[in-house]
Amino acid sequence: MLPVQQIDRSQAGDAPQENFTGPVRMQKLAEQGGMTKVELLAVFFDAGAHTRPHTHPSEQMLYFVQGSGFVQFPGEERQRVEEGGVVVIPAGVVHMHGATEDEAICHVALRAADGPTNWHPDGAPDEWRGLLASDGHG
């Protein structure tokens, strides 16, 4: 029989703090399941925590499974995503996502395991410069 995984905050480890604003934990579902071609993460954001601006080499799907969060692109207002919502982030597009100030959330993030996330992307607007990660890649 196949092992069945559960999204479980207690199975999540601390996320690299340099890539987030506030406390975030990640459960590496693909890794736990022995998968190598995809990245599948359950990401738990405390209220107000979110990613720093970043890009991915391929599309990324976010499924908001607990709580309502947001996605934001340069020059746009934060787009609220209700619990149960699914969004697809285009490859190479600078963006941020995470929890609103009002509630903690969990979203599942899925993308091809085709290269690292760029945590210091070109194209981040001036008002986001202070949010960029300091180490460049992760």
Tab-separated table of C-alpha atoms in Angstrom:
chain	number	residue	atom	x	y	z
A	1	MET	CA	0.000	0.000	0.000
A	2	LEU	CA	1.071	3.558	-0.647
A	3	PRO	CA	1.902	5.710	2.342
A	4	VAL	CA	-0.638	8.481	2.918
A	5	GLN	CA	0.707	11.852	4.014
A	6	GLN	CA	-1.236	14.503	5.869
A	7	ILE	CA	-0.672	18.242	5.851
A	8	ASP	CA	0.504	18.676	9.424
A	9	ARG	CA	2.174	21.736	10.950
A	10	SER	CA	3.925	19.484	13.498
A	11	GLN	CA	5.740	17.799	10.569
A	12	ALA	CA	6.971	21.154	9.235
A	13	GLY	CA	10.394	22.623	9.867
A	14	ASP	CA	11.382	26.255	10.158
A	15	ALA	CA	11.618	27.957	6.768
A	16	PRO	CA	14.799	29.911	5.937
A	17	GLN	CA	14.062	33.179	7.765
A	18	GLU	CA	16.033	35.253	5.247
A	19	ASN	CA	13.366	34.447	2.611
A	20	PHE	CA	10.330	35.477	4.690
A	21	THR	CA	8.992	38.352	6.761
A	22	GLY	CA	7.836	36.695	9.951
A	23	PRO	CA	7.541	33.128	11.228
A	24	VAL	CA	6.992	30.500	8.521
A	25	ARG	CA	7.224	26.699	8.622
A	26	MET	CA	7.449	24.288	5.675
A	27	GLN	CA	6.453	20.666	5.336
A	28	LYS	CA	8.338	19.141	2.401
A	29	LEU	CA	5.642	16.813	1.080
A	30	ALA	CA	7.399	15.780	-2.143
A	31	GLU	CA	10.639	15.039	-0.319
A	32	GLN	CA	8.785	13.061	2.375
A	33	GLY	CA	7.093	11.064	-0.403
A	34	GLY	CA	10.350	10.346	-2.253
A	35	MET	CA	9.557	12.593	-5.231
A	36	THR	CA	12.404	14.327	-7.065
A	37	LYS	CA	10.848	15.937	-10.180
A	38	VAL	CA	8.428	18.261	-8.360
A	39	GLU	CA	8.580	20.572	-5.370
A	40	LEU	CA	5.482	20.202	-3.194
A	41	LEU	CA	5.404	22.161	0.053
A	42	ALA	CA	2.802	22.858	2.708
A	43	VAL	CA	3.768	26.331	3.899
A	44	PHE	CA	2.440	27.624	7.221
A	45	PHE	CA	2.535	31.431	7.625
A	46	ASP	CA	1.843	33.167	10.935
A	47	ALA	CA	-0.515	36.159	10.640
A	48	GLY	CA	1.264	38.936	8.738
A	49	ALA	CA	4.133	36.731	7.519
A	50	HIS	CA	4.852	36.496	3.795
A	51	THR	CA	7.547	35.682	1.295
A	52	ARG	CA	10.090	38.224	0.195
A	53	PRO	CA	9.957	39.180	-3.518
A	54	HIS	CA	11.094	36.262	-5.667
A	55	THR	CA	10.752	34.403	-8.968
A	56	HIS	CA	10.680	30.749	-10.029
A	57	PRO	CA	12.037	29.236	-13.263
A	58	SER	CA	8.665	27.534	-13.918
A	59	GLU	CA	5.015	28.147	-13.064
A	60	GLN	CA	4.000	27.778	-9.433
A	61	MET	CA	0.572	26.736	-8.217
A	62	LEU	CA	-0.620	27.889	-4.790
A	63	TYR	CA	-3.609	26.204	-3.125
A	64	PHE	CA	-4.795	28.011	0.002
A	65	VAL	CA	-5.942	25.174	2.262
A	66	GLN	CA	-6.297	26.941	5.644
A	67	GLY	CA	-7.174	30.605	5.964
A	68	SER	CA	-7.275	33.372	3.386
A	69	GLY	CA	-4.011	34.891	2.182
A	70	PHE	CA	-2.735	37.055	-0.627
A	71	VAL	CA	-0.616	37.161	-3.768
A	72	GLN	CA	0.976	40.391	-5.003
A	73	PHE	CA	2.744	41.443	-8.202
A	74	PRO	CA	4.753	44.651	-8.712
A	75	GLY	CA	2.582	47.695	-9.346
A	76	GLU	CA	-0.580	45.907	-8.205
A	77	GLU	CA	-2.554	45.793	-4.974
A	78	ARG	CA	-2.475	42.620	-2.916
A	79	GLN	CA	-4.965	40.131	-4.337
A	80	ARG	CA	-6.812	38.328	-1.564
A	81	VAL	CA	-7.146	34.580	-2.087
A	82	GLU	CA	-9.859	32.941	-0.024
A	83	GLU	CA	-9.451	29.550	1.648
A	84	GLY	CA	-9.895	26.909	-1.059
A	85	GLY	CA	-8.591	29.252	-3.775
A	86	VAL	CA	-5.992	28.168	-6.320
A	87	VAL	CA	-3.745	30.556	-8.251
A	88	VAL	CA	-0.987	29.976	-10.802
A	89	ILE	CA	2.043	32.264	-10.777
A	90	PRO	CA	3.668	32.556	-14.228
A	91	ALA	CA	7.326	31.543	-14.588
A	92	GLY	CA	9.863	34.312	-14.060
A	93	VAL	CA	7.367	36.836	-12.653
A	94	VAL	CA	8.369	38.735	-9.501
A	95	HIS	CA	5.801	38.171	-6.761
A	96	MET	CA	5.117	37.803	-3.040
A	97	HIS	CA	2.512	35.726	-1.197
A	98	GLY	CA	1.507	34.816	2.309
A	99	ALA	CA	-0.817	35.625	5.188
A	100	THR	CA	-2.828	38.764	5.740
A	101	GLU	CA	-2.400	40.651	9.004
A	102	ASP	CA	-5.660	39.082	10.230
A	103	GLU	CA	-4.990	35.346	10.245
A	104	ALA	CA	-2.442	32.585	9.913
A	105	ILE	CA	-2.680	30.461	6.777
A	106	CYS	CA	-1.388	27.332	5.099
A	107	HIS	CA	-1.000	27.033	1.370
A	108	VAL	CA	0.317	24.171	-0.694
A	109	ALA	CA	2.934	25.252	-3.249
A	110	LEU	CA	3.618	23.097	-6.296
A	111	ARG	CA	6.151	23.589	-9.084
A	112	ALA	CA	8.649	21.643	-11.153
A	113	ALA	CA	11.949	20.984	-9.374
A	114	ASP	CA	13.779	22.700	-12.227
A	115	GLY	CA	16.040	25.152	-10.455
A	116	PRO	CA	16.308	27.345	-7.409
A	117	THR	CA	13.991	30.141	-6.424
A	118	ASN	CA	15.594	33.529	-7.099
A	119	TRP	CA	15.240	35.535	-3.893
A	120	HIS	CA	16.978	38.621	-5.349
A	121	PRO	CA	15.189	39.091	-8.673
A	122	ASP	CA	15.634	41.842	-11.200
A	123	GLY	CA	12.424	43.765	-11.743
A	124	ALA	CA	11.432	44.223	-8.119
A	125	PRO	CA	9.945	47.713	-7.767
A	126	ASP	CA	11.718	50.330	-5.682
A	127	GLU	CA	9.127	50.075	-2.914
A	128	TRP	CA	9.963	46.358	-2.554
A	129	ARG	CA	13.775	46.791	-2.456
A	130	GLY	CA	13.835	46.785	1.346
A	131	LEU	CA	12.096	43.392	1.328
A	132	LEU	CA	14.640	41.610	-0.872
A	133	ALA	CA	16.504	38.682	0.663
A	134	SER	CA	20.125	39.391	1.443
A	135	ASP	CA	21.712	36.143	0.224
A	136	GLY	CA	20.467	36.190	-3.401
A	137	HIS	CA	19.343	32.583	-3.969
A	138	GLY	CA	17.728	29.754	-2.044
